[in-house]
XYZ file of C-alpha atoms in Angstrom:
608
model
C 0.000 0.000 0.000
C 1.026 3.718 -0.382
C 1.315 5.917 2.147
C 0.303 9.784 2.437
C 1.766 12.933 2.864
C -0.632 15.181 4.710
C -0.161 18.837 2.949
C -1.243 21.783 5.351
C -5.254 21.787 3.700
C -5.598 18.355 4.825
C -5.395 16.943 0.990
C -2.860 14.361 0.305
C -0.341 13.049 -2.377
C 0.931 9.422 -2.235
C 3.885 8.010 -1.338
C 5.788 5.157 -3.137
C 5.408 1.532 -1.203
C 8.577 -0.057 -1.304
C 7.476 -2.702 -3.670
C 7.548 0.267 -6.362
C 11.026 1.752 -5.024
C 12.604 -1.343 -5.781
C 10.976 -1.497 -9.424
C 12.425 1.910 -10.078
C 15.688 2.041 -8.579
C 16.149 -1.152 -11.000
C 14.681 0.540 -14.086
C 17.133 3.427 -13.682
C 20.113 0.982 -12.949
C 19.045 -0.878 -16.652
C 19.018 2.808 -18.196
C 22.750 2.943 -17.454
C 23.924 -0.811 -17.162
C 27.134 -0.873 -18.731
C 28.511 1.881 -16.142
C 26.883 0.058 -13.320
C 28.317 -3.442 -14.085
C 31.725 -1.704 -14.934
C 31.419 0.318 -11.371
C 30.695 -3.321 -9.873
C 33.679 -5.154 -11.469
C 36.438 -2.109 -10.786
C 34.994 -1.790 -7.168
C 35.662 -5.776 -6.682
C 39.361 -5.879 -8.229
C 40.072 -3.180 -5.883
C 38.352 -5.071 -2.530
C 40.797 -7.742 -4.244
C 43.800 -5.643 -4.454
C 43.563 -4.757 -0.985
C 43.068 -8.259 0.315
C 46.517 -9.088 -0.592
C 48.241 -6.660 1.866
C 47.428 -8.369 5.245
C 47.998 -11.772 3.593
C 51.218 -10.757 2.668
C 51.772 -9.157 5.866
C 51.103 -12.261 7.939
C 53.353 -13.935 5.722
C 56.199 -11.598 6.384
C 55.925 -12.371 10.301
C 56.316 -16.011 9.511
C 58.915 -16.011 7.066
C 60.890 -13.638 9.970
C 60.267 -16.207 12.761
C 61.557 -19.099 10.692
C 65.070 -16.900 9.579
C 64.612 -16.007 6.651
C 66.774 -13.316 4.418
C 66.229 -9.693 4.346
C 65.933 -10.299 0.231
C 62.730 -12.129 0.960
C 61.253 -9.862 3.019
C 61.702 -7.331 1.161
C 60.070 -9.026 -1.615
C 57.191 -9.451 0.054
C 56.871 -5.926 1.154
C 57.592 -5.076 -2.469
C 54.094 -7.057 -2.484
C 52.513 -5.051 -0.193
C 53.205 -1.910 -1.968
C 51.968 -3.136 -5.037
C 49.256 -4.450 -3.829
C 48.301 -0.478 -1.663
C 48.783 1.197 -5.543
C 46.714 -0.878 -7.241
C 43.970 -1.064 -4.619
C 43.923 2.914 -4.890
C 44.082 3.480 -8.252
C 41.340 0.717 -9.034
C 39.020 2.582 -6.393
C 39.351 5.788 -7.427
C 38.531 4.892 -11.310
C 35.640 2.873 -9.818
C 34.644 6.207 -7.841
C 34.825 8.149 -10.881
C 32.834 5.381 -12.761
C 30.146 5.559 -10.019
C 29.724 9.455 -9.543
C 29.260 9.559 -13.495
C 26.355 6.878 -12.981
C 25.151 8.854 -10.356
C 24.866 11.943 -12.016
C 23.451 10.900 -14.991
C 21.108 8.967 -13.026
C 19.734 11.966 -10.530
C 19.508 13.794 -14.089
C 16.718 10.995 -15.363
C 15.221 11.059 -11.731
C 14.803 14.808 -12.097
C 13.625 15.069 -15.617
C 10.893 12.328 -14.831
C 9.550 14.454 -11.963
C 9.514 17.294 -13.841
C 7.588 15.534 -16.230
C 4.828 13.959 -13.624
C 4.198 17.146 -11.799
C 3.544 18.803 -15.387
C 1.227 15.895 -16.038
C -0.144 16.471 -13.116
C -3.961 18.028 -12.818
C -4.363 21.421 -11.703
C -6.833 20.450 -9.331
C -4.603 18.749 -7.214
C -1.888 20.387 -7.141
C -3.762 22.921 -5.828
C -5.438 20.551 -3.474
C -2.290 19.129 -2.164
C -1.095 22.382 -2.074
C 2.187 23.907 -3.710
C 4.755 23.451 -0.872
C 4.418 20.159 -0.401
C 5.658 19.830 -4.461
C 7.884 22.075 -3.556
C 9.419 20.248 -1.207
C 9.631 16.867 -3.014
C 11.194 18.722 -5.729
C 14.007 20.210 -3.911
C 14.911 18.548 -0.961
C 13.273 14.991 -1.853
C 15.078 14.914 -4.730
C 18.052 16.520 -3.250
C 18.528 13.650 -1.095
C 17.568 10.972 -3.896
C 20.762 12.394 -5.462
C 23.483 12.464 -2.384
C 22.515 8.643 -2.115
C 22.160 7.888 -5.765
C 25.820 9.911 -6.565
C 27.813 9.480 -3.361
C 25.936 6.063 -1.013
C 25.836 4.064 -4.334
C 29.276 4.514 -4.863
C 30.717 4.023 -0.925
C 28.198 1.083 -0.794
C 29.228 -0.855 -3.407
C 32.547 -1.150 -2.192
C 31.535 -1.289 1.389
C 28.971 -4.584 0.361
C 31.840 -6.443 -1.961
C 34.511 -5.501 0.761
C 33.125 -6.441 4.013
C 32.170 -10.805 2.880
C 35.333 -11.049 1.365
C 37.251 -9.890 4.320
C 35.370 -12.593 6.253
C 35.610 -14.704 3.351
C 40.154 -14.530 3.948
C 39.980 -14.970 7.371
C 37.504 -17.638 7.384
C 40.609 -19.335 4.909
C 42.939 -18.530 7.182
C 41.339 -20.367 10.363
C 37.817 -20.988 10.525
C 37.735 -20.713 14.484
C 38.895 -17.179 13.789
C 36.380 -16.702 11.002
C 33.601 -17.600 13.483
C 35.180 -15.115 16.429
C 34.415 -12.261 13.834
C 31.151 -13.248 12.819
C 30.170 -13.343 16.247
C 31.232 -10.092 17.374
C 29.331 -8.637 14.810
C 25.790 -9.818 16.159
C 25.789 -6.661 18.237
C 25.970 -4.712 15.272
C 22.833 -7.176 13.334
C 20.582 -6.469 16.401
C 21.368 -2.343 16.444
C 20.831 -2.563 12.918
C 17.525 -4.366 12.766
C 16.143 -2.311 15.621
C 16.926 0.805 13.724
C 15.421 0.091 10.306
C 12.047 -1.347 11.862
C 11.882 2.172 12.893
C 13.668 4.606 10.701
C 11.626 4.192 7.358
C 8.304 5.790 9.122
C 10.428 8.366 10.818
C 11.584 9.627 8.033
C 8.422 9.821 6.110
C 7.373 11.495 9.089
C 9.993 14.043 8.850
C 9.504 14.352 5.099
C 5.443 15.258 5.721
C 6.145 17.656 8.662
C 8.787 19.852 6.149
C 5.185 19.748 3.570
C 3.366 20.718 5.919
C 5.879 23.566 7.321
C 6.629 24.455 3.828
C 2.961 24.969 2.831
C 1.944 27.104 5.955
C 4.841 29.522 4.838
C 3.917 29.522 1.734
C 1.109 30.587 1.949
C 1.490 33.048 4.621
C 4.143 34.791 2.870
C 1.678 35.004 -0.290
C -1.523 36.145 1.750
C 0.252 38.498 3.598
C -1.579 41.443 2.610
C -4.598 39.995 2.955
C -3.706 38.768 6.658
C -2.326 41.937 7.729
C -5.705 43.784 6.432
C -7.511 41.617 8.286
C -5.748 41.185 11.213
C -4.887 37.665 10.861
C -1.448 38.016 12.211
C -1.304 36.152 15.558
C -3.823 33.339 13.594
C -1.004 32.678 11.181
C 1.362 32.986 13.512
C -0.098 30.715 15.716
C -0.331 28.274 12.582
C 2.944 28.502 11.592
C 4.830 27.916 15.403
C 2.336 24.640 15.724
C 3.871 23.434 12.203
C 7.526 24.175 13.298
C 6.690 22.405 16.407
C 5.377 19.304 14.488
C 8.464 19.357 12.288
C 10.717 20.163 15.071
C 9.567 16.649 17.323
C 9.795 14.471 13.572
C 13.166 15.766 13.185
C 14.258 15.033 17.419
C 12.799 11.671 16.565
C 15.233 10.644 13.806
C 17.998 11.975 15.842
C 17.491 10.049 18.945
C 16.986 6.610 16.842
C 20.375 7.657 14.955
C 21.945 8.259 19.204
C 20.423 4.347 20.027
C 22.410 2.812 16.307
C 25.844 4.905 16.248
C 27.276 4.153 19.870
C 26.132 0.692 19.798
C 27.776 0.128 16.272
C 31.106 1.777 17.847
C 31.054 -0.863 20.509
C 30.513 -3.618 18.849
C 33.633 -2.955 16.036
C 36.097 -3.516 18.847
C 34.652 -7.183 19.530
C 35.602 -9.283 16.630
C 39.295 -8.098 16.980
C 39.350 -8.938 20.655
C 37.564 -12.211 19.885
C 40.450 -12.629 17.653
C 42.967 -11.845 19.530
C 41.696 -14.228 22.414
C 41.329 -17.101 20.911
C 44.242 -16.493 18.188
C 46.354 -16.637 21.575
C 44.862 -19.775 22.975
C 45.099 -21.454 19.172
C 48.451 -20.271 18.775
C 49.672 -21.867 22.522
C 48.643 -25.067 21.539
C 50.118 -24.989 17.914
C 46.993 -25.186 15.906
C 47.581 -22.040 14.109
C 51.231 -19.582 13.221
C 51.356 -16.238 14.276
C 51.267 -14.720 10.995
C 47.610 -16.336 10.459
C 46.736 -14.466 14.261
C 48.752 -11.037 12.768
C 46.758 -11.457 9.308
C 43.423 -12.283 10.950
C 43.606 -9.066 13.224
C 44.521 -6.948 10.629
C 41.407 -8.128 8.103
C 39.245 -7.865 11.301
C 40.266 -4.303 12.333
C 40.244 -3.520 8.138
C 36.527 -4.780 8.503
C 35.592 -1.872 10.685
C 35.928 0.640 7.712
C 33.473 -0.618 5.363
C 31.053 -1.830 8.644
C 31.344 1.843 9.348
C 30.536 2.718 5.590
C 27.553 0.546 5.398
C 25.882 1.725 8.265
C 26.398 5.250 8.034
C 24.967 5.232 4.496
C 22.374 2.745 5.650
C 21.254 5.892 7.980
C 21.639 7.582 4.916
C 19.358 5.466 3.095
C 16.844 5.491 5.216
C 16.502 9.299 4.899
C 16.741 8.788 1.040
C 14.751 6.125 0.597
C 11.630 8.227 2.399
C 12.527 11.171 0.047
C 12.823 8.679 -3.037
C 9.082 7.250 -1.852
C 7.787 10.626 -1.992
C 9.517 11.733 -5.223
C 7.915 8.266 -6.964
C 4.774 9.264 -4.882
C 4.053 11.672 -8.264
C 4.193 8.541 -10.151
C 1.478 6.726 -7.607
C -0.637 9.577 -8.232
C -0.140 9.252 -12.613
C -0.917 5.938 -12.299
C -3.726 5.534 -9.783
C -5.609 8.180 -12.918
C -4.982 11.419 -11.172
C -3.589 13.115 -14.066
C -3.210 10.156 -16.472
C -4.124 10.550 -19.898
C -6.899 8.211 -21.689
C -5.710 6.679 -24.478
C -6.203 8.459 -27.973
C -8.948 6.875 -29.975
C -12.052 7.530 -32.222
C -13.814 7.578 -29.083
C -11.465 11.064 -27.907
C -11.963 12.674 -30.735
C -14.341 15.925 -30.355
C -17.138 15.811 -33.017
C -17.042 19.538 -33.385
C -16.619 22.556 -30.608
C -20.360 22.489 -29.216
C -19.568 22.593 -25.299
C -22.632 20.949 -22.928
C -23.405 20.353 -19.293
C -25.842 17.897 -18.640
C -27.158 17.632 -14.615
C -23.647 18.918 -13.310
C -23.204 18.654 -9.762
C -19.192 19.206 -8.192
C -18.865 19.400 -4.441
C -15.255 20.265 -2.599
C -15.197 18.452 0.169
C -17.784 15.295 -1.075
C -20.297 16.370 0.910
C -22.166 20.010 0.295
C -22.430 21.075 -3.680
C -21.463 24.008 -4.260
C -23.092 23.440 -8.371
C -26.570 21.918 -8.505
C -27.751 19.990 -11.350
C -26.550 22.598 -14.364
C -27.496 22.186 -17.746
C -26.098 24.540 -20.393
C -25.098 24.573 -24.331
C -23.112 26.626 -25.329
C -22.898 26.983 -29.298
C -19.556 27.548 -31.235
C -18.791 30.913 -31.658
C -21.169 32.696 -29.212
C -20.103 34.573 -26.372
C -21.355 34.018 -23.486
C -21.104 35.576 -19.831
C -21.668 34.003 -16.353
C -22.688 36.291 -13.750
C -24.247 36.296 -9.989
C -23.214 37.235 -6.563
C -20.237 36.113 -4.348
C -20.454 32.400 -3.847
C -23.057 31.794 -6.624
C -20.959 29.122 -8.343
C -19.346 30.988 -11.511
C -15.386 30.077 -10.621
C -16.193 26.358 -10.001
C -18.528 26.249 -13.274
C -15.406 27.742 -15.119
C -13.033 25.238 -13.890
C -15.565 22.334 -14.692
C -15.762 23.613 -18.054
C -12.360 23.623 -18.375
C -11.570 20.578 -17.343
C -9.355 21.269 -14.377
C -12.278 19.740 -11.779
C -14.407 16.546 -12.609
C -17.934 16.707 -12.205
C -19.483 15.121 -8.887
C -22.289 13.795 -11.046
C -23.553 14.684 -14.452
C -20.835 15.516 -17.420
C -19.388 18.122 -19.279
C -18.531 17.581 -23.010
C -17.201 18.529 -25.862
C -17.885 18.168 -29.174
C -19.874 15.094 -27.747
C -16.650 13.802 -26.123
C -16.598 13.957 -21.944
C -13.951 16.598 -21.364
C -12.562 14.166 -18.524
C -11.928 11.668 -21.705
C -9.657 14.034 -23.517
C -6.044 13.787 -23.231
C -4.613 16.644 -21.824
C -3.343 18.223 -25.285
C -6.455 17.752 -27.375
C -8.788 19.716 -24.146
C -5.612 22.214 -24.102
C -6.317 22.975 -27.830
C -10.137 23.341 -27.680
C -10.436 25.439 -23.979
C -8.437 27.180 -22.070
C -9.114 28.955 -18.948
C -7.552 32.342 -17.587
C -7.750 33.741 -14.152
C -6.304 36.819 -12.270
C -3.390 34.877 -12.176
C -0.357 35.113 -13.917
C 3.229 34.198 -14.512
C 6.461 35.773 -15.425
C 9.300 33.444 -16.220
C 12.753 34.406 -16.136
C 13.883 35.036 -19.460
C 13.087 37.666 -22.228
C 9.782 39.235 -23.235
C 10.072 36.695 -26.413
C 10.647 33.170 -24.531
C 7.361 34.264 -22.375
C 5.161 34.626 -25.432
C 6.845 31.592 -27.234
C 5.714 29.541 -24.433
C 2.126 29.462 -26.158
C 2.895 29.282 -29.764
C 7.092 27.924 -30.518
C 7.009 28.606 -34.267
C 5.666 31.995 -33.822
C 7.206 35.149 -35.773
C 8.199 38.213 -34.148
C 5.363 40.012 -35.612
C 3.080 37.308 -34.526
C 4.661 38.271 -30.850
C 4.259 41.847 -31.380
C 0.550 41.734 -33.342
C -0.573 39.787 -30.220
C 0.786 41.892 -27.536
C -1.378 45.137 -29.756
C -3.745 43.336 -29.470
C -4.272 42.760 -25.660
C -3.382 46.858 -25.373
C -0.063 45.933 -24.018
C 1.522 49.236 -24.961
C 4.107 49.188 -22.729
C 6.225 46.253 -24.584
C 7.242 48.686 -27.686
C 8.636 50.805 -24.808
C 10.919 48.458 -23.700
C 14.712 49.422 -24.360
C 15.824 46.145 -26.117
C 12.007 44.953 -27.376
C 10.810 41.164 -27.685
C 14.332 40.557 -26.096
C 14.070 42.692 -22.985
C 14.659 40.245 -19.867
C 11.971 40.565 -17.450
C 12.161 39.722 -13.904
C 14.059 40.167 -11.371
C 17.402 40.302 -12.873
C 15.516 43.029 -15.785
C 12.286 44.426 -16.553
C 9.857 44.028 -13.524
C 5.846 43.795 -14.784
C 3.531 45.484 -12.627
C 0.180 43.514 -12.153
C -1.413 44.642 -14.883
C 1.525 44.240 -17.422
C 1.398 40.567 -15.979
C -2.409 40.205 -16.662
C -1.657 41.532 -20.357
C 1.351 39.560 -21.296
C -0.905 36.216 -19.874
C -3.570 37.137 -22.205
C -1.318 37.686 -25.629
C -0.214 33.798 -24.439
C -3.361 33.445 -25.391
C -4.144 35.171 -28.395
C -1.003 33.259 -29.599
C -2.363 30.089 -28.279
C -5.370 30.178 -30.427
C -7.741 28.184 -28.473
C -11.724 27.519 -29.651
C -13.076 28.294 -26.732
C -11.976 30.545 -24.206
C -13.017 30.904 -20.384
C -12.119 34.278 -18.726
C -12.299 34.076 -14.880
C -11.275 37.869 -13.803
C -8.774 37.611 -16.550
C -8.942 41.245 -15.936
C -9.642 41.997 -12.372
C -5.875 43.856 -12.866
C -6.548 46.243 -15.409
C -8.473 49.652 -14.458
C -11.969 49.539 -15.990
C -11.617 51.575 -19.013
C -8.608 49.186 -19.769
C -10.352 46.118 -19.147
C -13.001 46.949 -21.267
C -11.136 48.316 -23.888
C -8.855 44.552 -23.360
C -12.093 42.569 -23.865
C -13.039 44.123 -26.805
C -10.107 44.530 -28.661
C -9.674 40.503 -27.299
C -13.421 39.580 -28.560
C -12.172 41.125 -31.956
C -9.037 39.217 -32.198
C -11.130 35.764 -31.360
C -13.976 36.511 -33.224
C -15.398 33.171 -34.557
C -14.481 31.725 -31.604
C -16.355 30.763 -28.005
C -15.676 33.280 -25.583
C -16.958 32.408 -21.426
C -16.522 35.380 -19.504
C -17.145 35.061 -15.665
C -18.746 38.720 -15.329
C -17.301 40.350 -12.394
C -18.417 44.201 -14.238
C -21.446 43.799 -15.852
C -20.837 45.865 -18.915
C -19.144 42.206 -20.308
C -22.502 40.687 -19.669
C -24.183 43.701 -21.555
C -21.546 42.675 -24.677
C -22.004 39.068 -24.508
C -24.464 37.058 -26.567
C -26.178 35.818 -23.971
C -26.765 35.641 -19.953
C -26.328 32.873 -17.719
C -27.361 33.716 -14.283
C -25.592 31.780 -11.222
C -27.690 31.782 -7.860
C -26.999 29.005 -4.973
C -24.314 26.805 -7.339
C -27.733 26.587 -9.781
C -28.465 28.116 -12.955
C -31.491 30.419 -12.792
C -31.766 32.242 -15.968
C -30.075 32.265 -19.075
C -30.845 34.693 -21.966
C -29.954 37.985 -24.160
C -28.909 40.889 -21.864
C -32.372 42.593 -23.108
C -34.428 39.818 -22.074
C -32.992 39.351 -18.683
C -33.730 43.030 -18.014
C -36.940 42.920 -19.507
C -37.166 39.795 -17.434
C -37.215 41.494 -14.058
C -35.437 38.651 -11.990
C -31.667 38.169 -10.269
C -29.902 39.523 -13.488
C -32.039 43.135 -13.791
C -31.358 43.588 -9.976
C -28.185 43.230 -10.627
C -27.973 45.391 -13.659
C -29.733 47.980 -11.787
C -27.618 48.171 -8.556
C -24.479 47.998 -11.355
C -25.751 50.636 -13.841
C -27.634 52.945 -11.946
C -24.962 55.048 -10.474
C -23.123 56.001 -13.904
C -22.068 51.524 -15.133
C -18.777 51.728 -16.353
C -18.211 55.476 -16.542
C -18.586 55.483 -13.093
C -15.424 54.223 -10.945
C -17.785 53.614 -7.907
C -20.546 52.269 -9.949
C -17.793 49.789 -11.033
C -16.850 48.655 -7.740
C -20.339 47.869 -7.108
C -20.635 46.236 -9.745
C -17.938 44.313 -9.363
C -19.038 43.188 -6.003
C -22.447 42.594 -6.765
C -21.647 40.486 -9.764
């Protein structure tokens, strides 16, 4: 089973069982097999290499207790030498062999996340909420790539080293083989008592940094809104209970890393007493030369380094192998549908641009609707405009139409085709939605606008920044290749709003769906945006959730949200003529001066 990361609005994404870690740590190892098996072989001639020196060593000591010449000794230690270069030089080309591995390896690991939270659905990424991504993109994957580049590496050698150390002094007297396998028993209980524990620690400690991450994160991007609302000491209070939280995951790891370290230390010194003990009593009674004892010791105490190796890394790993469970945890979510794309098919492929809800019904939290049984067609080309008050249902309508939410019950189509059965690029090219929100990349004015249309010409660029108003941009002291950002030009709010709408003028979508696409602009500019924009996409299906009502008065036709229903739906005329929600609304709007009228605006704005 997979477990969950709790994100700070109580939504979750999975986490990798290990079942699935093991599947994809050996998929990336068969990416780069060559360099693995060469990394293998070099790492085991050098283990070899090394064996020879307290063989030799142990030889020496006999060979001077039976008289023999300084020539031979010498030889021998001519041996030893050798055998020290070679065990160096194999290791470090086996080092460089492994951190090449490695890095090309945390390169596929980060590409492929990339790719999964891209494929991911809006909805929940917003649902899990930002900083938990975040997080498993930095620091998750961070981690995957310390024990990926340096613990595969130090392991290898570490595994091959340590059974072929026993493996020589098992040769050299199997009474002293078994006096270092059973000091080491110590070490095999520490061990196992740590790694019943550590995994769930660490996941632990991986969901508290979410969560910690996520109340930050949003605090630092509400932070107007808190401080005009005096939710200071509420936030406050919010983010000092996640630190906590994170704080006593974090104290937890620690102390089961104080229980596994000193008992480890102890238990290294064991086999070589062991050794020593009963190499003395074995030696008394002749069953065994002094070099053997000498050559025994020396592999014992040589055993301590890669012991020490494994089970620092193994600490390591545990740490890792939570952050690698999280980082696959994208690829849980792919799989299990959230974000997965149907496969192509006649059965995908729209039968024209006619969008339709039939008895839609979406609810938040699974329990309370916030739409009621909506049905609505909207025809190609026609321009239609969603208004009612605060709360009425328009935003969530505008996502369902868009895709980005599934319906609770009921569907939404198009072209006869359920939008939930399109694959991400085919909905992408028939609707797109665009909110008050808004991004500017780092790069020039031209990568930003190329992001919607590649092939595009610079007067393409330039035609569709005219046409969104964007006035500004001709201004700029170096043009279409003017960086913006921080490190160049900075965009005020409304230059952001502008530059996200010639995205999609270049984007050429059938239908589009503006949510407060500009709540930025002043009024004259925003209507003088949505006109010049309904000229530019003329022919083509144009939703506008009608925050000022003059875009209701230039839209086709009406539909009027009340209570997550819809209540009326007609021509501007016939809604006023009407005398219902919609001519309330247009009189509370328009009677103070409608869009000549700043405060008639606001009103308006409000109202609708």
């Amino acid at each position: 089973m997979s477990g969950r990361s709790r994100s700070a609005d109580g939504h979750a994404l999975p986490v990798a069982a290990r079942a699935r870690l093991v599947s994809a740590a050996c998929g990336l190892i068969r990416q780069d097999r060559y360099a693995f098996a060469a990394m293998l072989a070099l790492n085991t001639l050098a283990v070899a290499a090394g064996l020879a020196g307290p063989w030799l060593l142990g030889r020496i000591v006999n060979e001077v207790q039976a008289g023999a010449t300084v020539s031979t000794v010498d030889r021998l230690a001519v041996g030893v030498l050798i055998s020290a270069v070679a065990q160096l030089l194999l290791a470090r080309w086996a080092r460089l062999v492994g951190y090449r591995f490695g890095e090309r390896t945390l390169a596929r690991v980060r590409e492929r996340f990339v790719d999964r939270a891209l494929a991911l659905p809006v909805s929940v990424v917003e649902r899990a909420g930002t900083g938990d991504l975040t997080v498993r993109g930095t620091s998750d994957v961070g981690a995957v790539g310390t024990a990926v580049r340096d613990a595969g590496p130090d392991l290898f050698i570490a595994g091959i080293q340590a059974p072929l150390i026993l493996a020589a002094v098992f040769l050299l007297d199997p009474l002293l083989g078994v006096c270092g396998l059973a000091g080491l028993v110590g070490i095999w209980f520490a061990t196992r008592w740590y790694l019943r524990r550590a995994h769930a620690a660490y996941l632990a400690e991986g969901a508290g940094n979410s969560a910690l991450a996520e109340q930050l994160s949003v605090t630092a991007s509400g932070a107007r809104t808190i401080e005009a609302f005096g939710l200071e000491e509420r936030h406050i209070a919010a983010s000092l209970k996640r630190i906590e939280h994170s704080h006593r995951t974090r104290m937890r790891t620690l102390s089961l890393r104080s229980v596994l370290f000193p008992s480890v230390d102890t238990s290294h010194v064991l086999p070589v007493v062991g050794a020593l003990l009963v190499g003395a009593l074995l030696l008394e009674r002749g069953m065994v030369t002094l070099g053997a004892v000498v050559a025994a010791v020396l592999y014992l105490r040589q055993l301590a380094e890669p012991l020490d190796m494994i089970l620092q890394w193994v600490e390591q790993l545990q740490s890792s192998g939570a952050s690698f469970a999280r980082v696959e945890g994208l690829g849980v979510a792919l799989d299990s549908g959230a974000g997965a794309a149907p496969a192509a098919g006649p059965s995908a492929r729209p039968g024209g641009d006619r969008i339709e809800l039939s008895g839609v019904h979406y609810s938040y939290d699974g329990k309370s609707d916030v739409v009621r049984g909506v049905d609505l067609t909207v025809r190609p080309g026609e321009r239609l405009a969603v208004v009612g008050r605060s709360g009425a249902g328009k935003s969530t309508l505008s996502r369902l139409l868009a895709g980005i939410d599934t319906p609770s019950a009921g569907t939404v189509s198009v072209g006869g085709v359920p939008v939930s059965d399109l694959p991400p690029q085919t909905l992408r090219r028939q609707v797109v939605l665009v909110t008050q929100e808004h991004h500017v990349f780092f790069g020039t004015l031209r990568d930003n606008l190329l992001l919607a249309a590649p092939d595009a010409t610079d007067a393409e660029l330039t035609r569709a920044l005219t046409a969104v108003g964007a006035d500004w941009a001709e201004r700029l002291p170096r043009g279409l290749d003017a960086e913006l950002g921080a490190r160049g030009h900075q965009l005020d709010g409304s230059q952001a709003q502008q530059l996200s709408l010639a995205r999609v003028v270049l984007a050429d979508p059938h239908t589009l769906i503006l949510d407060e696409a500009t709540a930025l602009l002043d009024p004259r500019t925003a209507r003088r945006t949505e006109r010049a924009l309904a000229a530019v996409l003329k022919g083509r299906t144009v939703i506008a959730i009608a925050h000022r009502l003059h875009t209701a008065h230039d839209a086709d036709r009406v539909a009027v949200m009340d209570g997550g229903r819809l209540t009326e739906l007609g021509s501007h005329e016939e809604l006023v003529a009407a005398g219902g929600t919609y001519a309330a609304l247009w009189r509370s709007w328009h009677g103070d001066g409608g869009a000549d009228n700043p405060g008639a605006e606001a009103a308006g704005a409000a109202g609708a």
